[in-house]
C-alpha positions as semicolon CSV with decimal commas, in nm:
position;residue;x (nm);y (nm);z (nm)
1;X;1,121;-1,302;-1,882
2;X;0,898;-1,258;-2,162
3;X;0,644;-1,499;-2,024
4;X;0,658;-1,327;-1,697
5;X;0,575;-1,016;-1,838
6;X;0,333;-1,153;-2,044
7;X;0,158;-1,360;-1,787
8;X;0,146;-1,035;-1,559
9;X;0,016;-0,796;-1,779
10;X;-0,267;-1,065;-1,871
11;X;-0,357;-1,108;-1,486
12;X;-0,352;-0,734;-1,410
13;X;-0,626;-0,709;-1,723
14;X;-0,797;-0,986;-1,510
15;X;-0,780;-0,807;-1,146
16;X;-0,920;-0,481;-1,310
17;X;-1,194;-0,665;-1,504
18;X;-1,326;-0,818;-1,173
19;X;-1,318;-0,483;-0,978
20;X;-1,503;-0,309;-1,267
21;X;-1,750;-0,559;-1,237
22;X;-1,834;-0,635;-0,902
23;X;-1,711;-0,301;-0,724
24;X;-1,920;-0,007;-0,805
25;X;-2,258;0,029;-0,634
26;X;-2,491;0,181;-0,892
27;X;-2,787;0,227;-0,658
28;X;-2,616;0,421;-0,370
29;X;-2,320;0,548;-0,554
30;X;-1,951;0,478;-0,494
31;X;-1,821;0,137;-0,442
32;X;-1,988;-0,136;-0,214
33;X;-1,804;-0,169;0,130
34;X;-1,799;-0,557;0,091
35;X;-1,838;-0,821;-0,156
36;X;-1,863;-1,184;-0,003
37;X;-1,685;-1,470;-0,174
38;X;-1,991;-1,538;-0,418
39;X;-1,960;-1,231;-0,528
40;X;-2,270;-1,094;-0,382
41;X;-2,261;-0,736;-0,227
42;X;-2,299;-0,699;0,156
43;X;-2,555;-0,413;0,119
44;X;-2,533;-0,265;0,476
45;X;-2,152;-0,282;0,515
46;X;-1,948;0,028;0,600
47;X;-1,715;0,173;0,329
48;X;-1,330;0,268;0,423
49;X;-1,121;0,546;0,315
50;X;-0,857;0,268;0,238
51;X;-1,090;0,095;0,009
52;X;-1,194;0,414;-0,183
53;X;-0,853;0,565;-0,210
54;X;-0,734;0,229;-0,364
55;X;-0,958;0,182;-0,608
56;X;-0,900;0,555;-0,691
57;X;-0,532;0,489;-0,742
58;X;-0,577;0,158;-0,909
59;X;-0,811;0,258;-1,215
60;X;-0,607;0,628;-1,228
61;X;-0,300;0,387;-1,296
62;X;-0,503;0,187;-1,525
63;X;-0,594;0,461;-1,736
64;X;-0,276;0,621;-1,751
65;X;-0,112;0,286;-1,869
66;X;-0,401;0,156;-2,115
67;X;-0,558;0,457;-2,219
68;X;-0,908;0,290;-2,172
69;X;-1,197;0,542;-2,113
70;X;-1,384;0,328;-1,855
71;X;-1,110;0,298;-1,639
72;X;-1,100;0,687;-1,609
73;X;-1,461;0,665;-1,558
74;X;-1,430;0,427;-1,266
75;X;-1,140;0,691;-1,145
76;X;-1,352;0,969;-1,176
77;X;-1,646;0,807;-0,977
78;X;-1,386;0,695;-0,677
79;X;-1,262;1,058;-0,675
80;X;-1,618;1,221;-0,638
81;X;-1,726;0,962;-0,372
82;X;-1,401;1,041;-0,146
83;X;-1,432;1,428;-0,182
84;X;-1,833;1,419;-0,123
85;X;-1,858;1,145;0,142
86;X;-1,493;1,129;0,343
87;X;-1,402;1,492;0,328
88;X;-1,454;1,680;0,652
89;X;-1,527;2,005;0,560
90;X;-1,528;2,140;0,898
91;X;-1,261;2,025;1,053
92;X;-1,007;1,927;0,765
93;X;-0,903;1,584;0,671
94;X;-1,085;1,281;0,592
95;X;-1,264;1,027;0,770
96;X;-1,189;0,679;0,877
97;X;-1,524;0,549;0,734
98;X;-1,848;0,599;0,619
99;X;-2,180;0,410;0,629
100;X;-2,315;0,222;0,333
101;X;-2,517;0,509;0,254
102;X;-2,252;0,725;0,261
103;X;-2,271;0,926;0,575
104;X;-1,980;0,965;0,833
105;X;-1,924;0,708;1,057
106;X;-1,557;0,662;1,226
107;X;-1,472;1,017;1,228
108;X;-1,121;1,009;1,371
109;X;-0,848;1,109;1,183
110;X;-0,590;0,814;1,092
111;X;-0,296;0,921;0,903
112;X;-0,262;0,569;0,762
113;X;-0,616;0,677;0,553
114;X;-0,491;0,983;0,494
115;X;-0,181;0,863;0,301
116;X;-0,389;0,669;0,084
117;X;-0,598;0,923;-0,014
118;X;-0,292;1,159;-0,130
119;X;-0,179;0,866;-0,274
120;X;-0,478;0,813;-0,497
121;X;-0,563;1,157;-0,556
122;X;-0,200;1,223;-0,660
123;X;-0,208;0,942;-0,930
124;X;-0,590;1,066;-1,040
125;X;-0,433;1,398;-1,089
126;X;-0,153;1,246;-1,296
127;X;-0,389;1,067;-1,490
128;X;-0,662;1,309;-1,571
129;X;-0,497;1,636;-1,524
130;X;-0,819;1,744;-1,290
131;X;-0,655;2,069;-1,091
132;X;-0,929;2,020;-0,830
133;X;-0,782;1,654;-0,743
134;X;-0,400;1,816;-0,714
135;X;-0,557;2,099;-0,485
136;X;-0,733;1,836;-0,272
137;X;-0,406;1,638;-0,252
138;X;-0,210;1,951;-0,146
139;X;-0,484;2,079;0,084
140;X;-0,446;1,698;0,273
141;X;-0,078;1,720;0,264
142;X;-0,057;2,039;0,440
143;X;-0,341;1,903;0,696
144;X;-0,157;1,587;0,774
145;X;0,182;1,819;0,797
146;X;0,017;2,091;1,046
147;X;-0,146;1,825;1,284
148;X;0,048;1,512;1,194
149;X;0,424;1,595;1,209
150;X;0,610;1,575;1,507
151;X;0,857;1,887;1,481
152;X;1,038;1,766;1,823
153;X;1,101;1,406;1,764
154;X;1,042;1,352;1,385
155;X;0,806;1,131;1,209
156;X;0,438;1,146;1,191
157;X;0,186;1,072;1,493
158;X;-0,087;0,763;1,391
159;X;-0,407;0,906;1,513
160;X;-0,646;1,200;1,620
161;X;-0,995;1,272;1,712
162;X;-1,210;1,437;1,516
163;X;-1,117;1,769;1,540
164;X;-0,752;1,655;1,544
165;X;-0,688;1,597;1,924
166;X;-0,397;1,348;1,979
167;X;-0,543;0,978;2,075
168;X;-0,399;0,660;2,131
169;X;-0,442;0,443;1,839
170;X;-0,663;0,156;1,872
171;X;-0,691;0,036;1,493
172;X;-0,350;-0,035;1,348
173;X;-0,174;-0,091;1,655
174;X;-0,183;-0,389;1,896
175;X;-0,106;-0,145;2,179
176;X;-0,182;0,227;2,203
177;X;0,188;0,326;2,037
178;X;0,231;0,672;1,901
179;X;0,396;0,589;1,565
180;X;0,440;0,292;1,359
181;X;0,649;0,154;1,073
182;X;0,297;0,088;0,840
183;X;0,183;0,445;0,882
184;X;0,529;0,578;0,796
185;X;0,573;0,339;0,535
186;X;0,264;0,470;0,336
187;X;0,319;0,805;0,427
188;X;0,639;0,816;0,240
189;X;0,480;0,614;-0,062
190;X;0,231;0,854;-0,090
191;X;0,441;1,183;-0,057
192;X;0,658;1,041;-0,310
193;X;0,367;1,011;-0,566
194;X;0,277;1,374;-0,442
195;X;0,589;1,497;-0,548
196;X;0,606;1,355;-0,858
197;X;0,319;1,565;-0,973
198;X;0,402;1,866;-0,734
199;X;0,759;1,941;-0,654
200;X;0,717;2,150;-0,393
201;X;1,021;2,238;-0,131
202;X;0,843;2,186;0,149
203;X;0,704;1,833;0,023
204;X;1,056;1,740;-0,071
205;X;1,180;1,829;0,290
206;X;0,933;1,599;0,426
207;X;1,023;1,314;0,183
208;X;1,387;1,330;0,277
209;X;1,289;1,356;0,632
210;X;1,122;1,041;0,623
211;X;1,398;0,886;0,411
212;X;1,633;0,948;0,676
213;X;1,384;0,815;0,964
214;X;1,378;0,494;0,778
215;X;1,755;0,486;0,788
216;X;1,793;0,616;1,137
217;X;1,511;0,468;1,339
218;X;1,235;0,274;1,119
219;X;1,495;0,000;1,017
220;X;1,692;-0,186;1,279
221;X;2,081;-0,143;1,190
222;X;2,173;-0,499;1,336
223;X;1,855;-0,700;1,160
224;X;1,787;-0,452;0,859
225;X;1,432;-0,518;0,944
226;X;1,145;-0,302;1,019
227;X;1,062;-0,230;1,363
228;X;0,708;-0,228;1,413
229;X;0,572;0,024;1,706
230;X;0,735;0,294;1,908
231;X;0,658;0,541;2,133
232;X;0,675;0,918;2,056
233;X;1,048;0,890;2,141
234;X;1,099;0,669;1,880
235;X;1,176;0,363;2,153
236;X;1,085;0,043;1,954
237;X;0,759;-0,129;2,124
238;X;0,773;-0,488;1,942
239;X;0,980;-0,705;1,796
240;X;0,796;-0,887;1,579
241;X;0,898;-0,968;1,220
242;X;0,671;-0,867;0,915
243;X;0,802;-1,000;0,628
244;X;0,561;-0,846;0,392
245;X;0,649;-0,530;0,534
246;X;0,991;-0,566;0,488
247;X;0,997;-0,674;0,124
248;X;0,753;-0,408;0,059
249;X;0,965;-0,134;0,204
250;X;1,283;-0,277;0,008
251;X;1,120;-0,129;-0,312
252;X;0,936;0,160;-0,188
253;X;1,226;0,313;-0,027
254;X;1,401;0,271;-0,348
255;X;1,134;0,413;-0,539
256;X;1,160;0,744;-0,340
257;X;1,534;0,766;-0,381
258;X;1,493;0,759;-0,756
259;X;1,266;1,032;-0,723
260;X;1,448;1,243;-0,467
261;X;1,747;1,181;-0,775
262;X;2,000;1,245;-0,488
263;X;2,300;1,057;-0,564
264;X;2,480;1,060;-0,208
265;X;2,131;0,971;-0,032
266;X;2,014;0,741;-0,308
267;X;2,352;0,539;-0,258
268;X;2,286;0,488;0,139
269;X;1,920;0,365;0,048
270;X;2,052;0,141;-0,216
271;X;2,249;-0,075;0,031
272;X;1,988;-0,031;0,287
273;X;1,751;-0,180;0,035
274;X;1,948;-0,477;-0,045
275;X;1,992;-0,565;0,294
276;X;1,645;-0,574;0,396
277;X;1,571;-0,786;0,087
278;X;1,862;-1,021;0,229
279;X;1,693;-1,037;0,556
280;X;1,335;-1,091;0,422
281;X;1,456;-1,396;0,285
282;X;1,519;-1,566;0,579
283;X;1,097;-1,553;0,578
284;X;1,062;-1,787;0,266
285;X;0,943;-2,135;0,269
286;X;1,069;-2,403;0,017
287;X;0,753;-2,361;-0,162
288;X;0,898;-1,997;-0,243
289;X;0,620;-1,807;-0,016
290;X;0,751;-1,576;0,245
291;X;0,529;-1,658;0,611
292;X;0,343;-1,373;0,746
293;X;0,528;-1,288;1,063
294;X;0,751;-1,436;1,294
295;X;0,761;-1,292;1,675
296;X;1,098;-1,373;1,873
297;X;0,950;-1,313;2,191
298;X;0,735;-1,638;2,186
299;X;0,919;-1,804;1,876
300;X;0,598;-1,803;1,717
301;X;0,590;-1,844;1,328
302;X;0,276;-1,734;1,136
303;X;0,299;-1,973;0,850
304;X;-0,019;-1,829;0,658
305;X;0,060;-1,670;0,308
306;X;-0,119;-1,359;0,234
307;X;-0,202;-1,222;-0,086
308;X;-0,034;-0,895;-0,020
309;X;0,255;-1,037;0,085
310;X;0,292;-1,243;-0,224
311;X;0,244;-0,934;-0,451
312;X;0,498;-0,744;-0,249
313;X;0,762;-1,011;-0,244
314;X;0,735;-1,050;-0,627
315;X;0,805;-0,715;-0,680
316;X;1,059;-0,631;-0,400
317;X;1,276;-0,963;-0,514
318;X;1,267;-0,837;-0,899
319;X;1,364;-0,503;-0,750
320;X;1,660;-0,686;-0,536
321;X;1,768;-0,826;-0,828
322;X;1,775;-0,501;-1,061
323;X;1,999;-0,336;-0,761
324;X;2,233;-0,634;-0,732
325;X;2,215;-0,813;-1,076
326;X;2,216;-1,144;-0,828
327;X;2,030;-1,434;-0,999
328;X;1,900;-1,569;-0,696
329;X;1,661;-1,294;-0,664
330;X;1,530;-1,308;-0,983
331;X;1,458;-1,663;-0,910
332;X;1,262;-1,584;-0,613
333;X;1,052;-1,321;-0,791
334;X;0,975;-1,566;-1,031
335;X;0,919;-1,832;-0,780
336;X;0,663;-1,598;-0,611
337;X;0,474;-1,588;-0,934
338;X;0,457;-1,961;-0,978
339;X;0,321;-1,974;-0,606
340;X;0,038;-1,709;-0,676
341;X;-0,061;-1,880;-0,999
342;X;-0,063;-2,227;-0,805
343;X;-0,245;-2,127;-0,530
344;X;-0,357;-1,768;-0,481
345;X;-0,562;-1,691;-0,829
346;X;-0,917;-1,757;-0,803
347;X;-1,004;-1,888;-1,126
348;X;-1,356;-1,971;-1,040
349;X;-1,481;-1,668;-0,853
350;X;-1,240;-1,406;-0,980
351;X;-0,950;-1,180;-0,806
352;X;-0,705;-1,356;-0,548
353;X;-0,763;-1,553;-0,262
354;X;-0,682;-1,319;0,057
355;X;-0,508;-1,597;0,263
356;X;-0,367;-1,927;0,196
357;X;-0,335;-2,163;0,484
358;X;-0,008;-2,376;0,601
359;X;-0,173;-2,663;0,418
360;X;-0,194;-2,461;0,100
361;X;-0,568;-2,432;0,099
362;X;-0,749;-2,111;0,015
363;X;-0,941;-1,947;0,296
364;X;-1,264;-1,812;0,113
365;X;-1,330;-1,488;0,269
366;X;-1,501;-1,172;0,151
367;X;-1,338;-1,074;-0,198
368;X;-1,377;-0,687;-0,143
369;X;-1,375;-0,588;0,221
370;X;-1,247;-0,271;0,455
371;X;-0,884;-0,397;0,348
372;X;-0,905;-0,615;0,068
373;X;-0,875;-0,417;-0,209
374;X;-0,698;-0,379;-0,569
375;X;-0,421;-0,221;-0,468
376;X;-0,110;-0,471;-0,388
377;X;-0,201;-0,728;-0,646
378;X;-0,275;-0,484;-0,931
379;X;0,053;-0,249;-0,846
380;X;0,256;-0,590;-0,813
381;X;0,158;-0,668;-1,183
382;X;0,211;-0,342;-1,325
383;X;0,543;-0,343;-1,143
384;X;0,645;-0,638;-1,317
385;X;0,527;-0,525;-1,650
386;X;0,685;-0,194;-1,602
387;X;1,049;-0,314;-1,505
388;X;1,030;-0,548;-1,835
389;X;0,931;-0,294;-2,044
390;X;0,610;-0,414;-2,148
């Protein structure tokens, strides 16, 4: 376990060094929207709120842990770019994307994106104590809650038009459903992180409400897996199993329970998280990596291995070990790391491969993109380091 912690600490630093070197755009400001496999920026690539917010979170956390000024400089850069280019000063909220020049591109309001902005801003405030960042996070929370919260049926809607008119979601869903586990998972993650630095009563109510929504609606009480998509009335519309989201949720929900510090609710969440981790084990291959997903309707299993799934399973299984004391979960976490080291780390070009094919060969796609960010893998390394006291 000493070696496990030491190697994750070294890998965390290696990830940070890659993003420090290749992601900033020193000509036009902010960060490149895409960097190809050969580490060359794609100059006309749009920039997503996901990418910038996750960079903000990543370097804010890095500064809090390592206290190295250069990490705070990058976090500052991300904060100002997010505020100056993604914030919709007229209608409130955040744009989904901007052009390479920083002009509004996709002006719809996607709550998934707002969640990551709140997540990054709250971490940035924890690192910098820059009060305007907390003000910005509070403003976004209130905007999301005003327009996105379903006061009738509970939970949050997926997407809105530029002026916050409700629209069918066509970005994150395969079909235009109103609610999804993915958006709710990252809203509760963001609200939990914001609650750490701003213990507001209304915010706590929303975190409690979301915790209950996961226990009662989002997680199947038969399979202990996340249902992916819902209509407004919480009728599930998809039975596809996403192994990565299941194992990710199994530790994020426990993190929320710890922050809420409500013993009775924590016990319920703990049992749910253990059952979710147990259910996720059925997606493991003999090599210790989770498959991407399985569709029971067609009996099709996607055997691709994704960088973000590998990162989440390393943390999720270690969290299950901490909750249960069962050695097989620790072994699964360690085996996850062995797979990552052997097949996912790109020792030539830096960072991680995004996808490993079923024959265990890597896909050499863009290293930085609309979705390929330093969040999952740097966070996984941090969590292992933190949990092992390093």
